[in-house]
Amino acid sequence: MNAATQPRPQPQTPRDEAYNFAYLDEQTKRMIRRGLLKAVAIPGYQVPFGGREMPLPYGWGTGGMQLTAAILGAEDVLKVIDQGADDTTNAVSIRRFFARTAGVATTERTPEATIIQTRHRIPETPLHADQIMVYQVPIPEPLRFIEPSETETRTMHALNDYGVMHVKLYEDIATFGHIATAYAYPVTVDERYVMDPSPIPKFDNPKLDMSSALMLFGAGREKRLYAVPPFTRVTSLDFEDHPFEVQKWEHSCAICGSHDSFLDELILDDQGTQSFVCSDTDYCAQRVSQGRAGQ
Amino acid sequence: MNAAQQIDRDAVSDRTQPLLKVRGLTKLYGPEKGCQDVSFELYPGEVLGIVGESGSGKSTLLSLLSGRCPPDSGVIDYRLADTHKSAGQWLDLYSASEAERRTLLRTEWGFVEQNPRDGLRMAVSAGANIGERLMAQGVRNYQALRAAGLDWLNQVEIDPARIDDLPRTFSGGMQQRLQIARNLVSGPRLVFMDEPTGGLDVSVQARLLDLMRGLVRELDLAVVIVTHDLAVARLLADRLMVMRRSHVVETGLTDQILDDPQHPYSQLLVSSVLQP
């Protein structure tokens, strides 16, 4: 419980009083919280909500931002990551947005944060029970690729009719010899609803299972939200003779030397020299500060 | 009495009991549009042909029977298979839940669409199309799915080497045969077919009919087949129902109706076939 023992980060910027706290009006935030209660009560079930216009385009995290705005309190410490990094444009902008409209403290340190908004990664540092993950989801419907009709997919969810989910995995094995789906890998939540865990790499799927943190998912364009409550069984779909596997790398991180984190490939020059570094920048920086180094 | 005799006796009683009992089935979209007051019984292994002109209600009747569209009135009772937990019980199709109807449609029943594009998933390979029903029933072994795919491609006379090809690269006749394979892979007891040979040229039709006749006899399927082609009916069906303006005007054995039609409309229908 680092958040409790360490001094809480103080807000860096004062709140802009021209906006309501966290940008959205109070009625909207209540509406989203009602949706979230329902989503937590039915793990993995997609709850429709009245998505609002946000001051940035769809696909940039509007769903996640609305959820964050709805659950944000003045005491919260916010961390935003994009592709695992804290310093990319999207992450910096969203962090600054909430620092200005809600006046909350922000951090890049995973253990210090109480709310972590993310698109592509779950932090490598294990989460604890005081934390809430908020995911930005582009396509919430895992059945969409095989069944374009919305009414039909809802019926399939309602009737637990998920046979077609394995058709995609079958196609992968038939085409590539193994399950080639590397991100947005479908999972079954609490042995009932099949859920798209947003575009996280399948490397992060095992972190969803029995996690002590609350996971909230928001899709702004499709106006859906869903949730995985703490300590919920989350299993990735697979075949008996082609079990679920996560990505592995032969390399270790060039900066911190980590062997078991998710690595990004960097091309260093025109000759195609590769280098691999941790995708989670905070995890990497913490390891370096503890005196670990790569080659 | 030993076990073999017991099984024999069960098999006999299975065949002497109807599979499907239909009473007073009515669905009208307008006066004499749709079908009304249809009653019949279908036995295991029996092929029932429904013939009639366009708009006579054949397809409406088929979609009522296959659980796709609730009737205005009338009852459809289906006898569940022995493997089912409520073995030998009668299921009233439209008082059952939608989940039960769906389970039935992908396990004990099959539906062969007139246009294979409606019945196949065009975006996934032939093997995945055949395996889908098995996956829906909980088969989670890739090798088993693969083996079933190869076996069924063989049975419907498609080169097994094409298991990973998309259905859109198949000819019309092959697509239709793939659709049949996809339906039969789960070992259904009852298959609905809506003009399965429509839109195919005559030689492909003949080959498909030959295949279907073989499979129906071999697998002991009960079939309800809708067709406007009397030659198809003659070849496949044991029994015929002639429909006209939403009514069943005549029923009987296929040969009896085609050789000695009683109702004026049946006579017209039979006499209108061109003799080359």
Coordinates of C-alpha atoms in Angstrom, one line a residue:
Chain A
M1 CA 0.0 0.0 0.0
N2 CA 2.5 2.6 -1.2
A3 CA -0.2 5.2 -1.8
A4 CA -1.0 5.3 1.9
T5 CA 2.5 5.4 3.3
Q6 CA 4.2 7.7 0.8
P7 CA 3.5 11.5 0.9
R8 CA 0.7 12.2 -1.6
P9 CA 1.7 14.2 -4.6
Q10 CA 0.4 17.8 -4.5
P11 CA -1.5 19.4 -7.3
Q12 CA 0.9 21.2 -9.6
T13 CA -1.7 23.5 -11.2
P14 CA -4.6 25.3 -9.7
R15 CA -8.1 24.3 -11.0
D16 CA -9.6 26.4 -13.8
E17 CA -12.9 27.6 -12.2
A18 CA -14.5 28.3 -15.6
Y19 CA -15.2 24.6 -15.9
N20 CA -17.2 22.4 -13.6
F21 CA -15.1 20.0 -11.6
A22 CA -13.5 17.5 -14.1
Y23 CA -15.2 19.2 -17.1
L24 CA -18.5 17.2 -17.2
D25 CA -21.6 18.5 -15.5
E26 CA -22.8 16.8 -12.4
Q27 CA -25.9 15.1 -14.0
T28 CA -23.7 13.5 -16.7
K29 CA -21.3 12.2 -14.1
R30 CA -24.2 10.7 -12.1
M31 CA -25.5 9.1 -15.2
I32 CA -22.1 7.5 -15.9
R33 CA -21.7 6.4 -12.3
R34 CA -25.1 4.7 -12.5
G35 CA -23.9 2.9 -15.6
L36 CA -20.7 1.9 -13.8
L37 CA -22.6 0.4 -10.9
K38 CA -24.5 -1.7 -13.3
A39 CA -21.4 -2.7 -15.2
V40 CA -19.7 -3.7 -11.9
A41 CA -22.7 -5.7 -10.9
I42 CA -22.7 -7.7 -14.2
P43 CA -19.0 -8.2 -14.9
G44 CA -18.2 -8.0 -18.6
Y45 CA -21.7 -6.8 -19.7
Q46 CA -21.7 -3.8 -22.0
V47 CA -23.9 -1.0 -20.5
P48 CA -25.0 1.8 -22.9
F49 CA -24.6 5.3 -21.6
G50 CA -25.3 8.8 -22.9
G51 CA -21.8 9.6 -24.2
R52 CA -21.1 13.3 -24.3
E53 CA -19.0 15.4 -26.7
M54 CA -15.5 15.8 -25.3
P55 CA -13.1 18.5 -26.5
L56 CA -11.1 16.0 -28.5
P57 CA -11.8 13.6 -31.4
Y58 CA -13.3 10.1 -31.0
G59 CA -10.5 7.6 -30.9
W60 CA -8.3 9.8 -28.7
G61 CA -9.7 8.5 -25.5
T62 CA -13.1 10.2 -25.1
G63 CA -14.7 7.1 -23.5
G64 CA -12.0 6.7 -21.0
M65 CA -12.0 10.4 -20.2
Q66 CA -15.7 10.4 -19.4
L67 CA -15.3 7.5 -17.0
T68 CA -12.3 9.2 -15.4
A69 CA -14.3 12.4 -15.1
A70 CA -17.2 10.6 -13.5
I71 CA -15.1 8.8 -10.8
L72 CA -12.5 11.5 -10.2
G73 CA -12.4 13.1 -6.7
A74 CA -10.4 16.1 -5.5
E75 CA -8.0 13.8 -3.6
D76 CA -7.3 11.5 -6.5
V77 CA -3.9 11.1 -8.1
L78 CA -4.1 10.6 -11.8
K79 CA -1.7 8.7 -14.1
V80 CA -2.3 8.5 -17.9
I81 CA -0.4 6.2 -20.1
D82 CA -0.5 5.7 -23.9
Q83 CA 1.4 2.6 -25.3
G84 CA 2.8 2.2 -21.8
A85 CA 4.5 5.6 -21.9
D86 CA 3.7 8.6 -19.7
D87 CA 5.3 11.1 -22.1
T88 CA 3.4 10.6 -25.3
T89 CA 1.2 13.4 -26.7
N90 CA -2.1 11.7 -25.8
A91 CA -1.0 10.9 -22.3
V92 CA 0.4 14.4 -21.6
S93 CA -2.7 16.1 -23.0
I94 CA -5.2 14.1 -21.0
R95 CA -3.1 14.5 -17.8
R96 CA -3.0 18.2 -18.3
F97 CA -6.7 18.3 -19.2
F98 CA -7.6 16.9 -15.8
A99 CA -5.0 18.9 -13.9
R100 CA -6.6 22.0 -15.3
T101 CA -10.3 21.2 -15.1
A102 CA -10.2 19.2 -11.8
G103 CA -7.1 20.5 -10.2
V104 CA -6.1 17.0 -9.2
A105 CA -2.5 15.8 -8.6
T106 CA -0.9 13.8 -11.4
T107 CA 1.9 11.4 -11.3
E108 CA 3.9 9.1 -13.6
R109 CA 4.6 6.7 -10.7
T110 CA 2.3 3.6 -10.9
P111 CA 2.2 2.9 -7.1
E112 CA 1.3 6.5 -6.3
A113 CA -1.7 6.8 -8.7
T114 CA -5.2 6.1 -7.5
I115 CA -6.7 6.3 -11.0
I116 CA -4.7 5.1 -14.1
Q117 CA -6.2 5.9 -17.5
T118 CA -4.7 3.7 -20.3
R119 CA -5.2 2.6 -23.8
H120 CA -2.7 -0.1 -24.6
R121 CA -1.1 -1.4 -21.5
I122 CA -1.6 -2.5 -17.9
P123 CA 1.4 -1.3 -15.9
E124 CA 4.1 -3.9 -15.2
T125 CA 4.2 -2.9 -11.5
P126 CA 1.4 -5.0 -9.8
L127 CA -1.7 -3.0 -9.0
H128 CA -3.2 -2.7 -5.6
A129 CA -6.7 -2.6 -4.2
D130 CA -6.9 1.2 -3.9
Q131 CA -6.4 1.7 -7.6
I132 CA -8.8 1.9 -10.5
M133 CA -7.8 1.2 -14.1
V134 CA -9.7 3.1 -16.8
Y135 CA -9.4 1.8 -20.3
Q136 CA -10.0 3.7 -23.5
V137 CA -11.9 1.2 -25.8
P138 CA -12.2 1.7 -29.6
I139 CA -14.5 -1.3 -30.3
P140 CA -16.3 -2.7 -27.3
E141 CA -18.0 -5.6 -29.1
P142 CA -15.9 -8.7 -29.4
L143 CA -18.4 -10.3 -31.7
R144 CA -18.4 -7.4 -34.2
F145 CA -15.8 -8.8 -36.6
I146 CA -17.9 -12.0 -37.3
E147 CA -21.5 -10.6 -36.7
P148 CA -22.0 -7.1 -37.9
S149 CA -25.6 -6.8 -36.7
E150 CA -25.9 -5.1 -33.3
T151 CA -29.2 -6.7 -32.4
E152 CA -27.8 -10.1 -33.2
T153 CA -24.7 -9.7 -31.1
R154 CA -26.9 -8.5 -28.2
T155 CA -29.0 -11.7 -28.5
M156 CA -25.8 -13.8 -28.7
H157 CA -24.5 -12.2 -25.4
A158 CA -27.9 -12.7 -23.8
L159 CA -28.2 -16.3 -24.8
N160 CA -24.5 -17.1 -24.0
D161 CA -24.1 -18.1 -27.7
Y162 CA -20.4 -17.7 -28.2
G163 CA -19.5 -20.5 -30.6
V164 CA -18.4 -18.0 -33.3
M165 CA -15.7 -16.5 -31.0
H166 CA -13.6 -19.6 -31.6
V167 CA -14.1 -19.3 -35.4
K168 CA -11.7 -16.4 -35.4
L169 CA -9.1 -18.4 -33.4
Y170 CA -9.6 -21.4 -35.7
E171 CA -8.9 -19.1 -38.7
D172 CA -5.7 -17.9 -37.1
I173 CA -4.4 -21.4 -36.6
A174 CA -5.5 -22.5 -40.1
T175 CA -3.7 -19.5 -41.6
F176 CA -0.6 -19.0 -39.4
G177 CA -0.3 -22.3 -37.6
H178 CA -0.8 -20.6 -34.2
I179 CA -3.2 -18.1 -32.6
A180 CA -1.9 -14.9 -34.2
T181 CA -4.3 -12.5 -32.4
A182 CA -1.8 -10.4 -30.5
Y183 CA -4.0 -7.6 -29.0
A184 CA -7.7 -7.2 -28.1
Y185 CA -7.6 -10.9 -27.4
P186 CA -11.1 -12.0 -26.3
V187 CA -11.6 -13.1 -22.7
T188 CA -14.5 -14.7 -20.7
V189 CA -15.3 -12.7 -17.6
D190 CA -16.6 -14.6 -14.6
E191 CA -17.4 -17.6 -16.8
R192 CA -20.3 -15.7 -18.5
Y193 CA -19.7 -12.7 -20.7
V194 CA -17.2 -12.7 -23.5
M195 CA -15.4 -9.3 -23.4
D196 CA -12.9 -7.4 -25.6
P197 CA -10.2 -6.2 -23.2
S198 CA -9.6 -3.1 -25.4
P199 CA -6.4 -3.1 -27.5
I200 CA -4.1 -4.3 -24.7
P201 CA -1.6 -6.9 -25.9
K202 CA -2.4 -10.4 -24.9
F203 CA 0.7 -10.2 -22.8
D204 CA -1.4 -8.2 -20.3
N205 CA -4.5 -10.6 -20.4
P206 CA -3.2 -12.6 -17.4
K207 CA -3.0 -9.4 -15.3
L208 CA -6.8 -9.0 -15.7
D209 CA -7.4 -12.3 -13.9
M210 CA -8.1 -12.0 -10.2
S211 CA -6.7 -8.5 -10.2
S212 CA -7.0 -6.6 -7.0
A213 CA -7.7 -3.3 -8.8
L214 CA -11.1 -2.3 -10.3
M215 CA -11.0 -2.3 -14.1
L216 CA -13.4 0.1 -16.0
F217 CA -13.7 0.2 -19.8
G218 CA -15.2 3.1 -21.7
A219 CA -15.9 3.4 -25.4
G220 CA -16.8 7.0 -26.4
R221 CA -17.8 6.5 -30.0
E222 CA -20.0 3.5 -29.3
K223 CA -21.2 4.9 -26.0
R224 CA -20.7 1.7 -24.0
L225 CA -19.0 1.0 -20.7
Y226 CA -18.2 -2.3 -19.0
A227 CA -16.2 -3.4 -16.0
V228 CA -14.2 -6.2 -14.3
P229 CA -14.6 -5.9 -10.5
P230 CA -11.6 -6.9 -8.3
F231 CA -10.9 -10.6 -7.9
T232 CA -12.9 -11.7 -10.9
R233 CA -12.0 -14.7 -13.0
V234 CA -10.9 -13.6 -16.5
T235 CA -9.9 -16.4 -18.9
S236 CA -8.6 -16.0 -22.4
L237 CA -10.3 -18.1 -25.0
D238 CA -8.2 -20.9 -26.6
F239 CA -8.1 -24.5 -27.9
E240 CA -7.1 -27.6 -25.9
D241 CA -4.2 -28.3 -28.4
H242 CA -3.4 -24.6 -28.9
P243 CA -3.5 -23.1 -25.4
F244 CA -3.3 -19.4 -24.7
E245 CA 0.2 -18.1 -24.6
V246 CA 1.7 -14.6 -24.1
Q247 CA 4.4 -13.0 -26.2
K248 CA 8.0 -13.8 -25.3
W249 CA 11.2 -12.0 -26.3
E250 CA 14.7 -13.4 -26.7
H251 CA 16.0 -9.9 -25.8
S252 CA 16.0 -7.9 -22.6
C253 CA 15.4 -4.2 -22.2
A254 CA 18.4 -2.2 -23.4
I255 CA 17.9 0.4 -20.7
C256 CA 17.0 -1.5 -17.5
G257 CA 17.8 -5.1 -18.6
S258 CA 14.3 -6.5 -17.7
H259 CA 13.6 -10.0 -19.0
D260 CA 9.9 -10.2 -18.2
S261 CA 8.3 -6.9 -19.3
F262 CA 6.6 -6.1 -22.6
L263 CA 9.3 -4.8 -25.0
D264 CA 9.0 -2.3 -27.9
E265 CA 11.3 -2.7 -30.8
L266 CA 13.2 0.3 -31.9
I267 CA 15.0 0.7 -35.2
L268 CA 18.1 2.7 -34.6
D269 CA 19.5 3.4 -38.1
D270 CA 19.0 2.8 -41.8
Q271 CA 20.8 -0.6 -41.5
G272 CA 17.9 -1.8 -39.4
T273 CA 19.8 -2.2 -36.1
Q274 CA 17.3 -3.2 -33.5
S275 CA 17.0 -2.3 -29.9
F276 CA 14.4 -3.4 -27.4
V277 CA 13.2 -1.3 -24.6
C278 CA 10.4 -1.6 -22.0
S279 CA 7.0 -0.3 -23.2
D280 CA 6.2 0.7 -19.6
T281 CA 8.4 3.8 -19.1
D282 CA 7.7 4.2 -15.4
Y283 CA 8.6 0.6 -14.7
C284 CA 11.8 1.0 -16.7
A285 CA 12.8 4.3 -15.0
Q286 CA 12.2 2.7 -11.5
R287 CA 14.4 -0.2 -12.3
V288 CA 17.2 2.2 -13.5
S289 CA 16.9 4.3 -10.4
Q290 CA 17.3 1.0 -8.4
G291 CA 20.6 0.6 -10.1
R292 CA 19.7 -2.0 -12.8
A293 CA 21.0 -1.5 -16.3
G294 CA 20.9 -3.2 -19.7
Q295 CA 23.7 -4.2 -22.0
Chain B
M1 CA -33.8 -59.6 -22.9
N2 CA -30.3 -58.6 -23.8
A3 CA -29.0 -55.1 -24.4
A4 CA -28.9 -55.4 -28.2
Q5 CA -32.6 -56.3 -28.3
Q6 CA -33.3 -53.4 -26.1
I7 CA -31.6 -51.0 -28.4
D8 CA -33.3 -52.6 -31.4
R9 CA -36.6 -52.1 -29.7
D10 CA -35.8 -48.5 -28.9
A11 CA -34.8 -47.9 -32.5
V12 CA -38.1 -49.4 -33.7
S13 CA -40.2 -47.3 -31.3
D14 CA -38.1 -44.2 -32.3
R15 CA -39.1 -44.8 -35.9
T16 CA -42.7 -45.4 -35.3
Q17 CA -43.2 -42.2 -33.4
P18 CA -43.4 -38.9 -35.3
L19 CA -40.5 -36.4 -35.0
L20 CA -42.5 -33.4 -35.7
K21 CA -46.2 -32.8 -35.1
V22 CA -47.8 -29.7 -36.6
R23 CA -51.4 -28.7 -35.9
G24 CA -53.4 -25.9 -37.4
L25 CA -50.4 -23.7 -38.2
T26 CA -51.4 -20.3 -39.5
K27 CA -49.5 -17.1 -40.3
L28 CA -51.2 -14.6 -42.6
Y29 CA -49.7 -11.4 -44.0
G30 CA -53.0 -10.6 -45.7
P31 CA -56.0 -12.6 -47.0
E32 CA -54.6 -15.8 -48.5
K33 CA -51.1 -14.4 -48.2
G34 CA -48.9 -16.7 -46.0
C35 CA -50.1 -20.1 -44.9
Q36 CA -53.1 -21.3 -43.0
D37 CA -54.4 -24.3 -41.2
V38 CA -51.5 -26.6 -42.0
S39 CA -51.3 -29.9 -40.1
F40 CA -49.0 -32.8 -40.6
E41 CA -46.7 -35.3 -38.9
L42 CA -43.2 -36.0 -40.0
Y43 CA -41.5 -39.3 -39.1
P44 CA -37.8 -39.9 -38.6
G45 CA -36.0 -40.5 -41.9
E46 CA -38.9 -39.2 -43.9
V47 CA -38.5 -36.6 -46.7
L48 CA -41.5 -34.2 -47.0
G49 CA -41.6 -32.0 -50.1
I50 CA -43.6 -28.8 -50.2
V51 CA -44.5 -27.7 -53.7
G52 CA -46.5 -24.9 -55.1
E53 CA -46.3 -21.7 -57.1
S54 CA -44.6 -18.5 -56.1
G55 CA -46.4 -16.8 -53.2
S56 CA -48.3 -19.9 -52.2
G57 CA -46.8 -19.8 -48.7
K58 CA -44.1 -22.5 -49.0
S59 CA -41.3 -20.4 -47.6
T60 CA -43.6 -18.9 -44.9
L61 CA -44.4 -22.4 -43.8
L62 CA -40.7 -23.3 -43.7
S63 CA -39.7 -20.4 -41.6
L64 CA -42.6 -21.1 -39.2
L65 CA -41.5 -24.8 -38.9
S66 CA -37.8 -23.9 -38.4
G67 CA -38.6 -21.5 -35.5
R68 CA -37.6 -18.3 -37.3
C69 CA -41.0 -16.6 -37.2
P70 CA -43.8 -17.2 -34.6
P71 CA -47.2 -18.3 -36.1
D72 CA -50.5 -16.4 -35.6
S73 CA -51.9 -19.7 -34.3
G74 CA -51.2 -23.4 -34.3
V75 CA -48.7 -25.6 -32.5
I76 CA -45.5 -27.3 -33.5
D77 CA -44.3 -30.2 -31.3
Y78 CA -40.8 -31.6 -31.7
R79 CA -39.6 -34.9 -30.1
L80 CA -36.2 -34.3 -28.5
A81 CA -33.4 -36.7 -29.2
D82 CA -32.4 -39.4 -26.7
T83 CA -29.1 -37.7 -26.0
H84 CA -30.9 -34.7 -24.8
K85 CA -31.4 -34.5 -21.0
S86 CA -35.2 -34.6 -21.4
A87 CA -35.0 -37.6 -23.8
G88 CA -38.1 -38.4 -25.8
Q89 CA -40.0 -35.5 -24.5
W90 CA -42.1 -33.2 -26.7
L91 CA -41.0 -29.6 -27.0
D92 CA -43.6 -27.1 -28.0
L93 CA -41.4 -24.9 -30.3
Y94 CA -42.9 -21.5 -29.7
S95 CA -43.5 -21.9 -26.0
A96 CA -39.8 -22.9 -25.6
S97 CA -37.4 -20.2 -24.8
E98 CA -35.4 -18.5 -27.6
A99 CA -32.2 -20.1 -26.1
E100 CA -33.8 -23.6 -26.5
R101 CA -34.8 -22.9 -30.1
R102 CA -31.3 -21.7 -30.9
T103 CA -29.7 -24.7 -29.4
L104 CA -32.1 -26.9 -31.4
L105 CA -31.3 -25.0 -34.6
R106 CA -27.5 -25.6 -34.3
T107 CA -27.6 -29.1 -32.9
E108 CA -30.5 -31.4 -33.9
W109 CA -31.7 -29.2 -36.8
G110 CA -30.2 -27.8 -39.9
F111 CA -31.3 -25.2 -42.4
V112 CA -30.0 -25.1 -46.0
E113 CA -30.7 -21.7 -47.5
Q114 CA -31.6 -21.2 -51.1
N115 CA -28.7 -18.8 -51.5
P116 CA -25.5 -20.3 -50.0
R117 CA -24.3 -16.8 -49.2
D118 CA -27.1 -16.5 -46.6
G119 CA -26.2 -19.8 -44.9
L120 CA -22.4 -19.5 -45.0
R121 CA -19.9 -17.2 -43.3
M122 CA -18.3 -15.8 -46.5
A123 CA -15.4 -14.1 -44.6
V124 CA -14.0 -17.3 -43.1
S125 CA -12.5 -20.4 -44.6
A126 CA -14.5 -23.6 -45.6
G127 CA -13.0 -25.4 -42.6
A128 CA -14.1 -22.8 -40.1
N129 CA -17.6 -22.8 -41.7
I130 CA -17.9 -26.6 -41.1
G131 CA -16.4 -26.3 -37.6
E132 CA -18.6 -23.5 -36.4
R133 CA -21.4 -25.7 -35.2
L134 CA -19.0 -28.0 -33.4
M135 CA -17.3 -25.0 -31.7
A136 CA -20.8 -23.7 -30.7
Q137 CA -21.3 -27.1 -29.1
G138 CA -18.1 -26.8 -27.1
V139 CA -15.6 -28.7 -29.1
R140 CA -12.3 -27.0 -28.2
N141 CA -9.8 -29.3 -29.9
Y142 CA -8.3 -27.9 -33.1
Q143 CA -7.2 -31.2 -34.5
A144 CA -10.7 -32.7 -34.0
L145 CA -12.3 -29.7 -35.8
R146 CA -9.8 -30.0 -38.6
A147 CA -10.5 -33.7 -39.0
A148 CA -14.2 -33.1 -39.1
G149 CA -13.7 -30.4 -41.7
L150 CA -11.6 -32.7 -44.0
D151 CA -14.0 -35.6 -43.5
W152 CA -17.1 -33.5 -44.5
L153 CA -15.4 -31.9 -47.5
N154 CA -14.8 -35.4 -48.7
Q155 CA -18.4 -36.5 -48.0
V156 CA -19.8 -33.6 -50.1
E157 CA -17.2 -34.2 -52.8
I158 CA -15.1 -31.1 -52.4
D159 CA -11.4 -31.4 -52.7
P160 CA -10.1 -31.5 -49.0
A161 CA -7.1 -29.4 -50.2
R162 CA -9.5 -26.5 -50.3
I163 CA -10.2 -26.5 -46.6
D164 CA -8.5 -23.2 -46.0
D165 CA -10.0 -21.4 -49.0
L166 CA -12.8 -18.8 -48.6
P167 CA -16.2 -19.8 -49.8
R168 CA -16.3 -16.9 -52.2
T169 CA -13.6 -18.7 -54.3
F170 CA -16.0 -21.7 -54.7
S171 CA -18.5 -22.2 -57.5
G172 CA -22.2 -22.0 -56.8
G173 CA -22.6 -25.7 -56.6
M174 CA -19.6 -26.1 -54.3
Q175 CA -20.9 -23.4 -52.0
Q176 CA -24.2 -25.2 -51.8
R177 CA -22.5 -28.4 -51.0
L178 CA -20.4 -26.6 -48.4
Q179 CA -23.5 -25.3 -46.8
I180 CA -24.9 -28.8 -46.6
A181 CA -21.7 -30.0 -45.0
R182 CA -21.8 -27.2 -42.5
N183 CA -25.3 -28.2 -41.5
L184 CA -24.8 -31.9 -41.3
V185 CA -21.6 -31.9 -39.3
S186 CA -23.5 -31.8 -36.0
G187 CA -25.4 -34.9 -36.9
P188 CA -28.9 -33.3 -37.1
R189 CA -32.1 -35.4 -37.2
L190 CA -34.1 -32.8 -39.1
V191 CA -33.0 -30.6 -41.9
F192 CA -35.0 -27.8 -43.6
M193 CA -34.1 -27.0 -47.2
D194 CA -35.4 -24.0 -49.1
E195 CA -35.0 -24.6 -52.8
P196 CA -31.5 -26.0 -52.4
T197 CA -31.1 -26.5 -56.1
G198 CA -32.4 -23.1 -57.2
G199 CA -30.0 -21.0 -59.2
L200 CA -27.8 -23.9 -60.2
D201 CA -27.4 -25.2 -63.7
V202 CA -29.0 -28.5 -64.6
S203 CA -25.9 -30.8 -64.5
V204 CA -24.8 -29.3 -61.1
Q205 CA -28.4 -29.7 -59.9
A206 CA -28.3 -33.4 -60.8
R207 CA -25.0 -33.9 -59.0
L208 CA -26.3 -32.1 -55.9
L209 CA -29.5 -34.1 -55.9
D210 CA -27.6 -37.3 -56.2
L211 CA -25.4 -36.3 -53.3
M212 CA -28.3 -35.2 -51.2
R213 CA -30.3 -38.4 -51.8
G214 CA -27.3 -40.4 -50.7
L215 CA -26.7 -38.4 -47.5
V216 CA -30.4 -38.4 -46.6
R217 CA -30.6 -42.2 -46.8
E218 CA -27.2 -42.8 -45.3
L219 CA -27.7 -40.5 -42.3
D220 CA -31.4 -41.3 -41.9
L221 CA -32.4 -37.7 -41.9
A222 CA -35.9 -36.3 -41.8
V223 CA -36.1 -33.5 -44.3
V224 CA -38.6 -30.8 -45.1
I225 CA -37.8 -29.5 -48.6
V226 CA -39.4 -26.6 -50.3
T227 CA -39.2 -26.6 -54.0
H228 CA -41.1 -25.5 -57.1
D229 CA -39.3 -28.1 -59.2
L230 CA -41.3 -31.3 -59.4
A231 CA -38.3 -33.2 -60.7
V232 CA -36.5 -32.4 -57.4
A233 CA -39.6 -33.4 -55.5
R234 CA -39.9 -36.7 -57.4
L235 CA -36.3 -37.6 -56.8
L236 CA -36.0 -36.7 -53.1
A237 CA -39.4 -36.6 -51.4
D238 CA -41.3 -39.5 -49.9
R239 CA -44.4 -37.5 -49.4
L240 CA -45.7 -34.2 -51.0
M241 CA -47.8 -31.3 -49.9
V242 CA -49.2 -29.1 -52.6
M243 CA -49.8 -25.5 -51.6
R244 CA -51.8 -22.9 -53.3
R245 CA -52.9 -19.5 -52.0
S246 CA -51.9 -20.3 -48.4
H247 CA -53.8 -23.6 -48.2
V248 CA -52.5 -27.1 -48.5
V249 CA -54.7 -28.4 -51.3
E250 CA -53.4 -32.0 -51.5
T251 CA -51.1 -34.3 -49.6
G252 CA -50.0 -37.8 -50.3
L253 CA -47.2 -40.1 -51.5
T254 CA -45.0 -38.4 -54.1
D255 CA -45.6 -40.9 -56.8
Q256 CA -49.3 -40.9 -56.1
I257 CA -49.6 -37.1 -56.4
L258 CA -47.3 -36.8 -59.4
D259 CA -48.9 -39.7 -61.3
D260 CA -52.5 -39.3 -60.2
P261 CA -53.2 -35.8 -59.0
Q262 CA -56.7 -35.3 -57.6
H263 CA -57.0 -31.6 -57.0
P264 CA -57.4 -29.4 -60.1
Y265 CA -54.4 -27.3 -59.1
S266 CA -52.2 -30.3 -58.7
Q267 CA -53.3 -31.6 -62.1
L268 CA -52.4 -28.2 -63.5
L269 CA -49.0 -28.2 -61.8
V270 CA -48.1 -31.7 -63.0
S271 CA -49.3 -31.1 -66.5
S272 CA -47.4 -27.8 -66.8
V273 CA -44.0 -29.6 -66.6
L274 CA -42.3 -29.5 -70.0
Q275 CA -41.5 -32.8 -71.4
P276 CA -38.3 -32.6 -73.5

